[in-house]
Structure formats: C-alpha cells, structure tokens
Short mmCIF file of C-alpha atoms in Angstrom, two decimals:
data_model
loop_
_atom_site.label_atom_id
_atom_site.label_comp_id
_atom_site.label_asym_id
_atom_site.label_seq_id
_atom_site.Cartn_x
_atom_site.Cartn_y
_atom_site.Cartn_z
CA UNK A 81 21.86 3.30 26.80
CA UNK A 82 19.14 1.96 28.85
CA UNK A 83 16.19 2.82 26.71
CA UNK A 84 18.18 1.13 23.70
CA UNK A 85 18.52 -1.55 25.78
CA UNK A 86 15.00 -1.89 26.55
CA UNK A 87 14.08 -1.85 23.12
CA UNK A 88 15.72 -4.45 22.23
CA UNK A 89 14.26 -6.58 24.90
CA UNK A 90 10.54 -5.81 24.38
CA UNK A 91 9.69 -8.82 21.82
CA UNK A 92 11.48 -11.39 24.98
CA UNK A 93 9.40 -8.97 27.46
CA UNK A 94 6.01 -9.63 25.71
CA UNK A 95 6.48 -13.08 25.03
CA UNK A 96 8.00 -13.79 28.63
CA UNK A 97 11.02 -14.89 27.45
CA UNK A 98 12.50 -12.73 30.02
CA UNK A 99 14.26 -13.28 33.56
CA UNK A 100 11.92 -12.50 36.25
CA UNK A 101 14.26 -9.60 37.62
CA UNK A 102 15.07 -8.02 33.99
CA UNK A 103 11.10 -8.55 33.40
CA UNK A 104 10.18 -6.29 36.49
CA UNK A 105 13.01 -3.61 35.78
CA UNK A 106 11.57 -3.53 32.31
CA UNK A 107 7.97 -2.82 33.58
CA UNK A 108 9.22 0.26 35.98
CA UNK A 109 11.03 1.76 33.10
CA UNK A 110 7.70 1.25 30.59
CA UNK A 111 5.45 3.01 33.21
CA UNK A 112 7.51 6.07 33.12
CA UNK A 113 9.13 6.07 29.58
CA UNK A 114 6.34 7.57 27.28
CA UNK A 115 8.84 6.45 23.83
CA UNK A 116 9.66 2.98 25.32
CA UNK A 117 6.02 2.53 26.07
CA UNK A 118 4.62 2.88 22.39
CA UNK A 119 7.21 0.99 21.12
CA UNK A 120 6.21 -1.14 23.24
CA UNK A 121 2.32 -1.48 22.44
CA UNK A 122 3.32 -1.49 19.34
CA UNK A 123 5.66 -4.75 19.24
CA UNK A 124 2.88 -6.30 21.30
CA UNK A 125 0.52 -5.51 18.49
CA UNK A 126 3.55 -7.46 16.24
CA UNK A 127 3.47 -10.65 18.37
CA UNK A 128 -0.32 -10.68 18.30
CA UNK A 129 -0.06 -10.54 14.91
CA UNK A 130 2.19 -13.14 14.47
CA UNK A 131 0.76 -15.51 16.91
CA UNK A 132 -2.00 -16.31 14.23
CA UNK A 133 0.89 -17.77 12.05
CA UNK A 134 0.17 -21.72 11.46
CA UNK A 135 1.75 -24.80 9.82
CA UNK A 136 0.27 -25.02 6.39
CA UNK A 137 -0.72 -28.80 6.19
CA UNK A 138 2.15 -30.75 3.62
CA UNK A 139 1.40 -31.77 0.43
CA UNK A 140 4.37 -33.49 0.17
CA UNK A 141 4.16 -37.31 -0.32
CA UNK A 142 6.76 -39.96 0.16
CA UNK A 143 6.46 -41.37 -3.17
CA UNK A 144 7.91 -37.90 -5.03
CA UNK A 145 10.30 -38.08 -2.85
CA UNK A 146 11.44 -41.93 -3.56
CA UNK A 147 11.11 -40.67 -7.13
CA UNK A 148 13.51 -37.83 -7.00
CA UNK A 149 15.75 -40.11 -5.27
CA UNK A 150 15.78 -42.46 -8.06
CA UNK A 151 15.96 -39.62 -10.26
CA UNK A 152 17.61 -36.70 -8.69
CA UNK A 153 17.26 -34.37 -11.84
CA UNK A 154 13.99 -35.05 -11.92
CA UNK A 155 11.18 -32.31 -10.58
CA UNK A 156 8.19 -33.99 -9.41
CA UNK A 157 6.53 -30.36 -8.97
CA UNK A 158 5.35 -28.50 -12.69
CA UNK A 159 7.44 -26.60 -13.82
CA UNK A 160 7.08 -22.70 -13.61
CA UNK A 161 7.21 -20.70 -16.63
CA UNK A 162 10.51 -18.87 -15.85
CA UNK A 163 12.12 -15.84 -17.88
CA UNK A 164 15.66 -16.75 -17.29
CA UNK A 165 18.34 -15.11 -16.78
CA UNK A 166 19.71 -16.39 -19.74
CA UNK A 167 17.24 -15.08 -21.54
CA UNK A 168 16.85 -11.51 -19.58
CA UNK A 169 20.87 -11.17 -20.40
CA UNK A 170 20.72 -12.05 -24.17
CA UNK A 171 17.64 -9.01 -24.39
CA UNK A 172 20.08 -6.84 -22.35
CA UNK A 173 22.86 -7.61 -24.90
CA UNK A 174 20.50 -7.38 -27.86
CA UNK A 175 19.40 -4.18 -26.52
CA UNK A 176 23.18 -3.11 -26.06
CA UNK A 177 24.15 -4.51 -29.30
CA UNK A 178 21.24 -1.76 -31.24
CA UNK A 179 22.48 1.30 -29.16
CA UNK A 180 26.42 0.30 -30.27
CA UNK A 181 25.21 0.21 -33.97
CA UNK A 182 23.16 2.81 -33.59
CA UNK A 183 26.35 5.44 -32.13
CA UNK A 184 28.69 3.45 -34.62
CA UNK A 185 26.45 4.36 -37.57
CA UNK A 186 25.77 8.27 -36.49
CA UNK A 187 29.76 7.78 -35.89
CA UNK A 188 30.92 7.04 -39.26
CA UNK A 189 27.88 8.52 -40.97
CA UNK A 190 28.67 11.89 -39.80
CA UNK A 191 32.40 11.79 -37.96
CA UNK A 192 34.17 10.88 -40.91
CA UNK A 193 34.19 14.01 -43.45
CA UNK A 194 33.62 18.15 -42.75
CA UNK A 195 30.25 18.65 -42.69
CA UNK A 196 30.17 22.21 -43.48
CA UNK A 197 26.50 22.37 -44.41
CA UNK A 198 24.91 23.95 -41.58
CA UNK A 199 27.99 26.64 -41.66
CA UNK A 200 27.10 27.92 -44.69
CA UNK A 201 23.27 27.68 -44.96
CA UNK A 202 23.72 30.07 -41.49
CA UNK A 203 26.48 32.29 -43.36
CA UNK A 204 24.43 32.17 -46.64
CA UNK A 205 21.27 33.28 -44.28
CA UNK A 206 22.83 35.87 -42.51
CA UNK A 207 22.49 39.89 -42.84
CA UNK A 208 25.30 41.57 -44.18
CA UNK A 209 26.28 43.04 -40.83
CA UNK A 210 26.15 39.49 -39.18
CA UNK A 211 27.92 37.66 -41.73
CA UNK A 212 31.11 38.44 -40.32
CA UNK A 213 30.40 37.22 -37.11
CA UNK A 214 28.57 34.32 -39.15
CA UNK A 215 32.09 33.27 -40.96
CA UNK A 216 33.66 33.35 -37.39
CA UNK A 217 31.23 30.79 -36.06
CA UNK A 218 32.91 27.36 -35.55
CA UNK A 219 30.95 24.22 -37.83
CA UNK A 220 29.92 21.36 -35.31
CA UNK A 221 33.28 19.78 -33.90
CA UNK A 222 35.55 22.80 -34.00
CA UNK A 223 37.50 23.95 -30.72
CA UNK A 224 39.42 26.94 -29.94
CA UNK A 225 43.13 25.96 -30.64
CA UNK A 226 46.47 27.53 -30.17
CA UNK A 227 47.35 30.08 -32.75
CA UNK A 228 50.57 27.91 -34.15
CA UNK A 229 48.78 24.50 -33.63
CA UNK A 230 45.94 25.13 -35.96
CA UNK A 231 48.60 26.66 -38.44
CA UNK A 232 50.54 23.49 -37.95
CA UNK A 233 47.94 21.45 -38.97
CA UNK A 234 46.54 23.31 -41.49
CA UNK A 235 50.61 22.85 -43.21
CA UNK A 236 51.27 26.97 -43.08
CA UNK A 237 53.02 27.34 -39.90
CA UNK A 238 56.63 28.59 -41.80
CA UNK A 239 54.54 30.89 -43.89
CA UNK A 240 54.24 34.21 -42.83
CA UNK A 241 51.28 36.50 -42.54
CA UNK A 242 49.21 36.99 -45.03
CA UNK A 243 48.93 40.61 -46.17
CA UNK A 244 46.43 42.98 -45.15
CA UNK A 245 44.50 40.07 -42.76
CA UNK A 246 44.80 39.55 -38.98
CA UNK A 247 44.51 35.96 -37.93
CA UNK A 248 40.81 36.28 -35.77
CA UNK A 249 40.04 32.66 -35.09
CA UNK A 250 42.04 29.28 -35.07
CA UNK A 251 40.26 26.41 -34.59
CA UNK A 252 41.05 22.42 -34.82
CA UNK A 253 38.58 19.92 -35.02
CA UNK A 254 39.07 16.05 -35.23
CA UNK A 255 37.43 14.59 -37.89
CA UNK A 256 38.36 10.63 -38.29
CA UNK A 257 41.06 10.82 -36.00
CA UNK A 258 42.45 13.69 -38.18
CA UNK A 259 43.12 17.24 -37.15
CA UNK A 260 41.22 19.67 -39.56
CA UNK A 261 41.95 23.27 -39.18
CA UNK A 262 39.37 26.41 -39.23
CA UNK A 263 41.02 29.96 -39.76
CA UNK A 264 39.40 32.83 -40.09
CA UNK A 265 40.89 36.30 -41.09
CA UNK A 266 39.93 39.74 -40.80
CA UNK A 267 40.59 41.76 -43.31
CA UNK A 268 39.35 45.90 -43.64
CA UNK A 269 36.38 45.13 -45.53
CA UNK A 270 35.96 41.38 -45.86
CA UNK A 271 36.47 38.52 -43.20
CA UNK A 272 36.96 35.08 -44.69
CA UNK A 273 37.29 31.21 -43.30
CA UNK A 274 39.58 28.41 -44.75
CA UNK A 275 39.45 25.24 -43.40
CA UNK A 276 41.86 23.29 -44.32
CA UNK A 277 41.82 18.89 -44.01
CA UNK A 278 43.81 16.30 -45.31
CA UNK A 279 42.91 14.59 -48.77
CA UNK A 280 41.87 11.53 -46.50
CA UNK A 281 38.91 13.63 -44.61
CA UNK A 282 36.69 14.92 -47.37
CA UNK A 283 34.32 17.79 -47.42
CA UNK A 284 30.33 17.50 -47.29
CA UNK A 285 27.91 20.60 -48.28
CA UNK A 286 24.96 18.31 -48.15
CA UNK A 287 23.12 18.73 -51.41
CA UNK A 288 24.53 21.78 -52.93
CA UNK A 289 25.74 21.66 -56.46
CA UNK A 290 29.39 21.69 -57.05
CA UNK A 291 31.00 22.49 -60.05
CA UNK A 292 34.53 23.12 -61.62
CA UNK A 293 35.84 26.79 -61.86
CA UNK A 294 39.45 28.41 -62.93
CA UNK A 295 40.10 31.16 -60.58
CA UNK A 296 42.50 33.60 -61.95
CA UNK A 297 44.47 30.80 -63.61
CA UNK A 298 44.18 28.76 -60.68
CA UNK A 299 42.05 25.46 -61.48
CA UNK A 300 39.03 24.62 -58.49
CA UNK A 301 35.69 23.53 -57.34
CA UNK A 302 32.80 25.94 -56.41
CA UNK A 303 30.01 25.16 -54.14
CA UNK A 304 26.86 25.81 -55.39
CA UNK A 305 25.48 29.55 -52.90
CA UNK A 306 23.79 32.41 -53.92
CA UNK A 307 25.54 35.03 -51.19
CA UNK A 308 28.64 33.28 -50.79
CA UNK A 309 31.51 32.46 -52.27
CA UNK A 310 33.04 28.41 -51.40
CA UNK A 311 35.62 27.56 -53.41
CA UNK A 312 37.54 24.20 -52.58
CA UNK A 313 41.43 23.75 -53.73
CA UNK A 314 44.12 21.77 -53.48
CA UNK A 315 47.27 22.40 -51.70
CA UNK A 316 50.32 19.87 -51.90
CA UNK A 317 48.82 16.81 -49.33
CA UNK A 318 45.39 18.86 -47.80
CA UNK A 319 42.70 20.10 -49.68
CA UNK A 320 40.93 23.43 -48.46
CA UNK A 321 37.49 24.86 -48.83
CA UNK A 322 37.38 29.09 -48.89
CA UNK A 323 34.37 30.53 -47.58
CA UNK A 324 34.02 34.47 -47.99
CA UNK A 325 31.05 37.25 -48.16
CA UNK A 326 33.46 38.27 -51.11
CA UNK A 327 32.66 37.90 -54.77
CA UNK A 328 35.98 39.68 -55.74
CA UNK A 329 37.61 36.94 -58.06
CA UNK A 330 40.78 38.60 -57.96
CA UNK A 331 40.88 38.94 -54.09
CA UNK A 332 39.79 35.70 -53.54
CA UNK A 333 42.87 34.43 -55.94
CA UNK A 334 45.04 36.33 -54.34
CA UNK A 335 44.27 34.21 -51.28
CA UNK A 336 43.85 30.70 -52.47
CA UNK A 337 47.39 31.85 -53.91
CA UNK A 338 48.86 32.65 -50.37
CA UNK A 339 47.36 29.11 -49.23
CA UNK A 340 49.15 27.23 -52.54
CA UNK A 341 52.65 29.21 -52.10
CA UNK A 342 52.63 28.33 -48.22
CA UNK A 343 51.95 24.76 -48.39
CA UNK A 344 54.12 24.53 -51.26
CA UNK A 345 57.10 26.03 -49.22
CA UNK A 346 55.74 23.54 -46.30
CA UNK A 347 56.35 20.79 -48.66
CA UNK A 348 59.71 21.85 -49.49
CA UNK A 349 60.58 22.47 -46.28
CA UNK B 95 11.35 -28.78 20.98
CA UNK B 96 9.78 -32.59 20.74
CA UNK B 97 12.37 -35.32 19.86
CA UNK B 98 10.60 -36.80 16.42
CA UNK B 99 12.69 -39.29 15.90
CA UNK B 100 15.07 -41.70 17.75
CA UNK B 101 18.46 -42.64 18.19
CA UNK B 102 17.53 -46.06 16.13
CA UNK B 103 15.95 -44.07 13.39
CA UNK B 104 19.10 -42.04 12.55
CA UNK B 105 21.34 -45.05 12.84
CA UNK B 106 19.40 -46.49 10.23
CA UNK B 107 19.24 -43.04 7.55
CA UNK B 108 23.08 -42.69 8.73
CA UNK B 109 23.45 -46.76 6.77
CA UNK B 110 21.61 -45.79 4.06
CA UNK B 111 18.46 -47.67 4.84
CA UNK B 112 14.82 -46.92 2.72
CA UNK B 113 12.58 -47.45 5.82
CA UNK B 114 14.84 -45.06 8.00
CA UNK B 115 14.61 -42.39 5.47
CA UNK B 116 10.83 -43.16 5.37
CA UNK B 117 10.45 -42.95 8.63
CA UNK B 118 12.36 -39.66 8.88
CA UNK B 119 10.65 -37.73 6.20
CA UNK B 120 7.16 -38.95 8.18
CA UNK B 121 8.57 -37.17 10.77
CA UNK B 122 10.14 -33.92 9.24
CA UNK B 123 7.97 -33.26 6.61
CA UNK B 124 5.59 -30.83 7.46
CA UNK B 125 8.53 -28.57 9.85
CA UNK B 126 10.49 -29.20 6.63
CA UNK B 127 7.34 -28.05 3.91
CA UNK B 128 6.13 -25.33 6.14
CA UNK B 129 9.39 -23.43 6.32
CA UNK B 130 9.89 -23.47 2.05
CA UNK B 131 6.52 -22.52 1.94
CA UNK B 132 6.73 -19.39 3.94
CA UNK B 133 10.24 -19.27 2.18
CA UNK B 134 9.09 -19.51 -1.78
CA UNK B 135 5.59 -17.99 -1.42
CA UNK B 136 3.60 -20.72 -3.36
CA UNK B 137 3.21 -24.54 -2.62
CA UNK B 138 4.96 -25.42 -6.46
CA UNK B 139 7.96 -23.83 -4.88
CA UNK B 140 7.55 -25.29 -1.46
CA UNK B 141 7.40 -28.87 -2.92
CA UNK B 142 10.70 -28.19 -4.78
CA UNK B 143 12.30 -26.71 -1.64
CA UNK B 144 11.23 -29.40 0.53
CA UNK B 145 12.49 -32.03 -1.95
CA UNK B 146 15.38 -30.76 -2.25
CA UNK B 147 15.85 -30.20 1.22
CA UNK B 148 15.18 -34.34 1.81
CA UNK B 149 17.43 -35.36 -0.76
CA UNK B 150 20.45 -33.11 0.56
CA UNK B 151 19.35 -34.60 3.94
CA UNK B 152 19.56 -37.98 3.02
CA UNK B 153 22.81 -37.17 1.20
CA UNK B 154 24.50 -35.79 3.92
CA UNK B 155 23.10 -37.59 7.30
CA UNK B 156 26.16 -38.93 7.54
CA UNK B 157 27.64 -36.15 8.54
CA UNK B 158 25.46 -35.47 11.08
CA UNK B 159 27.61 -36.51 14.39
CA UNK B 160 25.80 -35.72 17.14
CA UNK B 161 27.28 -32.64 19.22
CA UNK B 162 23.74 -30.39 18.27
CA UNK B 163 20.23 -31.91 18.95
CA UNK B 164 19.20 -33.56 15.39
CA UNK B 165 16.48 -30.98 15.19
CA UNK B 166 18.82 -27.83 15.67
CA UNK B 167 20.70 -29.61 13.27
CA UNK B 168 18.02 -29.83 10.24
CA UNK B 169 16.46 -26.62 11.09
CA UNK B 170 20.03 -25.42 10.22
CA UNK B 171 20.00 -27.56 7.26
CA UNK B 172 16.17 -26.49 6.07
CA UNK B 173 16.61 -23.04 6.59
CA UNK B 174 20.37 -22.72 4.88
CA UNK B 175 18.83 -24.30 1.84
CA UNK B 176 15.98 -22.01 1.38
CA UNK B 177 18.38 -19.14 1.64
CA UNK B 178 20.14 -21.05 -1.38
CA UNK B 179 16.97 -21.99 -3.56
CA UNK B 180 15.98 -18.02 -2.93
CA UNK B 181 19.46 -16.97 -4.29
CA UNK B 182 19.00 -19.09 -7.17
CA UNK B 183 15.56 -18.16 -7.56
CA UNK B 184 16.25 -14.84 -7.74
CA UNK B 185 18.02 -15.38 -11.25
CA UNK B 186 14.96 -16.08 -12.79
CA UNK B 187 12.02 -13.61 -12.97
CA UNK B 188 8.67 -15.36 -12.33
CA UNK B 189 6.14 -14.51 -15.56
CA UNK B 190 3.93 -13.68 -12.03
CA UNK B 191 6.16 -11.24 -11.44
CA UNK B 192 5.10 -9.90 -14.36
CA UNK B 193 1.76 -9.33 -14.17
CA UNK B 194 2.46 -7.76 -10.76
CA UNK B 195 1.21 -10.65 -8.35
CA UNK B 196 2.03 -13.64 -6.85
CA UNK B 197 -0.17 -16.87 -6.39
CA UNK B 198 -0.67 -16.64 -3.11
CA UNK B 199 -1.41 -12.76 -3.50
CA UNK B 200 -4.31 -13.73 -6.77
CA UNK B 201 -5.63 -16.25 -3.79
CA UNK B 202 -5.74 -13.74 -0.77
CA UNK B 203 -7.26 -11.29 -3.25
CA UNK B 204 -10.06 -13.29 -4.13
CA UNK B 205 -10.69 -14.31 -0.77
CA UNK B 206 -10.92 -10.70 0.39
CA UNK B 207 -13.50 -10.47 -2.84
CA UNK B 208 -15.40 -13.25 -0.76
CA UNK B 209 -14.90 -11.38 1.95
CA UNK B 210 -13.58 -14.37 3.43
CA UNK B 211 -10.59 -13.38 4.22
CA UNK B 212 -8.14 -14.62 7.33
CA UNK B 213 -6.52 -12.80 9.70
CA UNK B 214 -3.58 -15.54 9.82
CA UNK B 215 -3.21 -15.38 5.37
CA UNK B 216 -2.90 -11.75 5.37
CA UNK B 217 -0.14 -12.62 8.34
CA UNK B 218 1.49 -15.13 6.38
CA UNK B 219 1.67 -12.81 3.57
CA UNK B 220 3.04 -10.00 5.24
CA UNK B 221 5.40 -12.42 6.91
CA UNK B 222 6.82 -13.59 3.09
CA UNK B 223 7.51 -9.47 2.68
CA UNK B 224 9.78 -9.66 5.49
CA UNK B 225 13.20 -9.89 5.14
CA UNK B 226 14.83 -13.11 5.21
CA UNK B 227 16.90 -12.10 7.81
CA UNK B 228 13.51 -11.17 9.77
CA UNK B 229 11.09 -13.85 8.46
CA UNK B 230 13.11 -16.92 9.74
CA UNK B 231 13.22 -16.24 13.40
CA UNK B 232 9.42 -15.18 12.81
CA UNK B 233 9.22 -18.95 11.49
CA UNK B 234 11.15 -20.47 13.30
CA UNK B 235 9.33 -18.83 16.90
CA UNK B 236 5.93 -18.83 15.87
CA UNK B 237 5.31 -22.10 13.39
CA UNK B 238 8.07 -24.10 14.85
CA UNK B 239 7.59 -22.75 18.08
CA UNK B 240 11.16 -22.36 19.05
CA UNK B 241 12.65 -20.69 21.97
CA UNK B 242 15.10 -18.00 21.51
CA UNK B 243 17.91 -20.03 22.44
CA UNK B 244 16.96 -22.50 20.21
CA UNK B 245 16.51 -19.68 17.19
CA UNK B 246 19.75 -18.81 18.02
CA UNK B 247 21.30 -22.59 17.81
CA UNK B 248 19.96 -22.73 14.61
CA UNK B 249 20.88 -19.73 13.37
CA UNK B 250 24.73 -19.52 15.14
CA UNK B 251 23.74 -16.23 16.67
CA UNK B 252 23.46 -15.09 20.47
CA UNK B 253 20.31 -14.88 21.93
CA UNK B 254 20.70 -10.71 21.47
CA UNK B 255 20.60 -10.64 18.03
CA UNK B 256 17.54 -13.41 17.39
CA UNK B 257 15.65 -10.54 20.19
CA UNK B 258 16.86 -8.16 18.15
CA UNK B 259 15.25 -9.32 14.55
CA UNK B 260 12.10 -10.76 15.94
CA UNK B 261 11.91 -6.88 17.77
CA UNK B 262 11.89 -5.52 14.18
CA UNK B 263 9.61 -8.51 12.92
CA UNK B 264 7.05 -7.77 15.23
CA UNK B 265 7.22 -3.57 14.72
CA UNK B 266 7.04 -4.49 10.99
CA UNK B 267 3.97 -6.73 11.13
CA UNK B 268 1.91 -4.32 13.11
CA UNK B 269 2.71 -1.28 10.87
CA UNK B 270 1.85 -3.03 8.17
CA UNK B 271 -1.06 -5.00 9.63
CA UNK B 272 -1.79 -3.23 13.01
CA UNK B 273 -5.28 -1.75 11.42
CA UNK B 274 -6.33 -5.72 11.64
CA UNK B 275 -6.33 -5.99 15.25
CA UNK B 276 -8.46 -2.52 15.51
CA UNK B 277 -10.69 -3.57 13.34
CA UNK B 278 -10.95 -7.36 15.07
CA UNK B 279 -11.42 -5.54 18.66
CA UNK B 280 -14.04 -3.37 17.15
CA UNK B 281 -15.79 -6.36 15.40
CA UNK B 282 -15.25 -8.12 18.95
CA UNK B 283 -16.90 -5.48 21.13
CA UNK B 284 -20.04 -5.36 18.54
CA UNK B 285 -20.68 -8.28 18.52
CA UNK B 286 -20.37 -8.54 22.59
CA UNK B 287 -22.32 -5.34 22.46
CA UNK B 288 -25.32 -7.42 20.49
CA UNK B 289 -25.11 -10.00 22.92
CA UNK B 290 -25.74 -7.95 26.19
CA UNK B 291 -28.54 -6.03 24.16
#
C-alpha cells in the first residue's frame, strides 16, 4: 500500500509540490526501494521533459474576433478540407448497399429453382461402383430429414412402400421458401433418386438438352446424359425429376408409376 | 496564478460593453490560444478554438458570479470547450490524416531534415499524443504554470487524482522521449569536455 502510495506522489515529490514531512518520508523509502526508485528517475526524466513546454506566441487578433462577433457563423480561419462524416457514412452505405445486391442477386439467381447440375455431372462422372454412392449424395441445399417429413413433402406419405426398394436417404431442402424433397432408394441391383418440388420451384440442369419422351405410355421430359437416365414428370401439384444408373425403360416406368398412383391417392385423400 | 484583469473589467464584459471585452481578450488571449493549440495540433484549428472559446465567453460572462477566481473559472471554460471542438472534430477525418501526418508533424519533420530540431517541439508533439485526460494537467502545470490545487479547481478533481495523471504524463513523456535527455547530457558533457581541453 505504501509503495502505491509513493508512486503516486513522485510527480508532487519532484516538482516539490510536497509537504516537507511527506517529502522526507518519501526520500527514506526511495533510498531503499530499488522499484520505487526507477520509477522514480524515470518520472523525473518526464518533468524534465516537460519543463521545456512553452506558450506558443497568439496569432489571434482582436479584429477576427469583432468579426465573428458580428458574424457568429462566420470562420475567420480557412477552412480545412474535411472528409465528413456525412460523406464517410454515405461510402459506408454505398458500400453496404453493393454487398446487399450482391447476396440478393446470388440469392434469387441461384435460391430460387433445384439446381441439380453439379449432381448429375458428379453421378454422370462416376465409376460404376461409385455411382451408387454418387446418387446418394445430397445436391447443394439438401439436409438429412425425418423419414415421414421428407415423404410428407414430397405428397407420398399415405402411400406405402414401394416394391422391391428400401427407403436409403430422405432429404429436404428449402428452395424459395419451399420444402423440396430428395429420396433415394435401394433397390438389389439399381439405386435411384427422386426429388420431388412443387410446380412453383422449377428444376435447373444448367445447359443440358431436354427433350420430350413417352415412357411406357406415360408422357415426360428427359435430360439430355450419356450414363444416366433423368427423366422429369408430373405428379398431381409437384413435379419430380428421376435420376437412375438404370436404362431399363420398363423399370424406370414402373417407378414414375408408383410416384403418379401415390400422389394421385394423396390428392384424393 | 496572476490576476489579469480587474474587478472593473468584468463589470464592464458582464454589461455587454466592446472595450471590456477588448480589454479581456488582451488579457486572455494567449492562455486562451495556447491551450487549443496544444488541444487541435495546428494553429488553423487553434484560431477556431480560441474564437470560439471568446465568443462563448462573451456569451456567457454573465453567468460568471464570482464564488471561483475568474481565472479558475475560464480555464474551466477553455479547457471544457476544447474537449467539445475535439468531440466534434473527431467526426470529420482530416485529408492529413490521410496521407498519414499532421501539420505540425510535416513541420517537425523538416526541421529534423535541417537538423534544427527543438527539444521543446518534439515535447509539444509528444504532449498532443497524450491523452486528453493526461495532456491538460500537462498544460495546464507546465504552460499555464498552475499549481496542483489549482489543476484540480479547474478540473473539479482532488488534488490525488491531478498527481495521479501528471504521474502518468511524465512516465509517458520520458518513454517516449527519454533518449532526448541522454543524448542532450552527452552533447552537454562534449562540449564541456572541448572546453577544458
């Protein structure tokens, strides 16, 4: 407490600001503190220091002032070139403004249909023994859902199984503040994805060619890839994009036929 | 701390009168100019400071009753307002700023070109780095020559805390600027030396 104390005092002590007692306690405790005693050379070198401080001589005349009195608003001083705040703010805004557009554009550019090109330029890429786990892989957006959720929103929840398939993967992802589902089904020799979106969220496969197909009587789109099969359909209120290894037309209707039946019975549910 | 000004003098600035004013500002105005300039760095600034500080004197003298000494009073007055004129200040970024310097810097820099340069301008600069809570007891001590009572009337602290600031004014001036006095005692004793050879 003592040493703090002197501490504090050693500007007063060097500039004999001090009482004479506290001044002569303070020089005892100096001689034999070693810490107190280099703070204190070193505040002396401080007020040496500062005793070279001057008045600067005025340049002020009476006349500027009589004129700002007459004229209060008036600077009689040039003006500084200033960068205002106003000024720094409207660049900050400007600046906040480009970065809004710029995550609004990638926002609706991108966030507003499926964008299932990557997922099948990596399933069309794949070797034969990947492209299960290929078709399994979840496009950009997708989570993990609950098994009746994702069949829920993909309008096939009352249905049941389909035949000779386990349910592998369900996934949801939003897509324009709509839930579009991914399911993917194992099967003994053949694993296939549907994803399944409302009319209002479309479907993007970049710049692949897509063209009109009948299916086994059934009347679709196909996507334009060499290894794959991507056939898109419609199903009561959702559309539905089937992606599969398989080029099996029949086993591939017999699917986009479970799909049609179970949102039909949806519907008339 | 020398009475400028008289009881008369006051009367007179208290009634609105020219001369009074005149005769005050005579009086004030380099206490007044020297604190905004160690305050806004370059003399532009100062001269807006100090003006401003004269009008808002002249404006409000009449409230000025008598219970401090007049001087305690302005001091009060001169170093509240270039607190203010810093705060405002500080909304707008001097095109100094930048290019990295300040005037006063450019100066001292192409004095210590010259080799001309002062031990009290380096000081003064160090001084501006300070603090504002620091720099105005260092003013007020060592360009208005206060005493720490009087800091402390100005200020509406006790006499602890002004010992307090100018402690860590004084360790902050000679860490920044303590290699000044080495070299000045070592210029000193050659010089000395050359004299006995």
């Amino acid at each position: 407490m003592w040493s703090r104390h002197i501490r504090r005092e050693l500007s007063a002590y060097c500039e004999g600001e001090l009482q004479e007692e506290l001044t002569h306690r303070l020089r005892d405790h100096i001689r034999i503190c070693r810490r107190c005693r280099k703070q204190h050379e070193e505040v002396s070198r401080g007020v040496l220091l500062a005793r070279h401080l001057r008045r600067p001589l005025c340049e002020l005349t009476w006349s500027e002032i009589e004129q700002a009195l007459l004229n209060p608003r008036q600077r009689v001083t040039p003006g500084r070139a200033y960068l205002s705040l106003r000024s720094r703010t409207l660049i900050a805004t400007a600046c906040l403004f480009v970065v809004i557009g710029y995550s609004l554009f990638h926002y609706f550019a991108s966030g507003k249909n499926v964008d299932l090109d990557r997922y099948l330029t990596q399933v069309e890429s794949s070797e034969p023994d990947l492209a299960r786990q290929q078709i399994a892989d979840a496009p950009p957006g997708f989570k993990d859902a609950d098994e009746y959720a994702a069949l829920r929103a993909a309008g096939i929840a009352a249905e049941p199984p389909l035949v000779g398939y386990t349910l592998i993967r369900h996934r949801i992802g939003n897509v324009a503040g709509k839930e579009v589902s991914q399911l993917v089904y194992r099967g003994s020799n053949n694993s296939f994805a549907v994803f399944v979106a409302p009319h209002a969220v479309p479907f993007s496969f970049g710049k692949r060619e897509i063209g009109s197909t009948t299916l086994d009587g059934i009347r679709c789109q196909h996507v334009s890839c060499t290894y794959t099969s991507a056939l898109v359909f419609s199903a009561a209120r959702f559309h539905c994009v089937l992606v599969s290894k398989s080029k099996d037309y029949k086993e591939l209707a017999a699917i986009v036929r479970y799909f049609l039946s179970a949102h039909k019975a949806s519907e008339g549910s | 701390m020398p009475v400028l000004i008289n009881k008369e003098v006051l009367e007179k600035c208290q009634a609105g009168d020219r001369e009074g004013f005149r005769a005050l500002f005579e009086a004030y105005r380099e206490r007044v100019y020297g604190i905004a300039l160690y305050f806004a760095g370059d003399t532009a600034s100062a001269k807006d400071v100090a003006q401003e500080v004269f009008l808002k004197l002249f404006t409000c003298i009449k409230q000025y009753r008598g219970d401090a000494s007049f001087d305690t009073w302005l001091y009060r007055l001169v170093v509240n307002c270039c607190i203010d004129e810093r705060r405002k200040r500080r909304r707008f970024l001097p095109l100094d700023f930048l290019l990295g310097r300040t005037s006063m810097e450019r100066d001292a820099a192409t004095e210590h070109n010259h080799l001309r340069v002062e031990i009290s301008d380096v000081v003064q600069l160090a001084v501006q780095k300070l603090k504002p809570k620091l720099r105005v007891p260092i003013i007020l001590r060592y360009v208005e020559e206060l005493s720490y009572e009087q800091i402390a009337a100005v200020l509406g602290c006790s006499q602890g805390t002004v010992a307090s600031r100018l402690n860590r004014a004084h360790r902050a001036l000679a860490r920044r600027l303590g290699h000044l006095l080495d070299r000045t005692a070592s210029g000193r004793t050659a010089s000395e030396k050359s004299h006995v050879v």
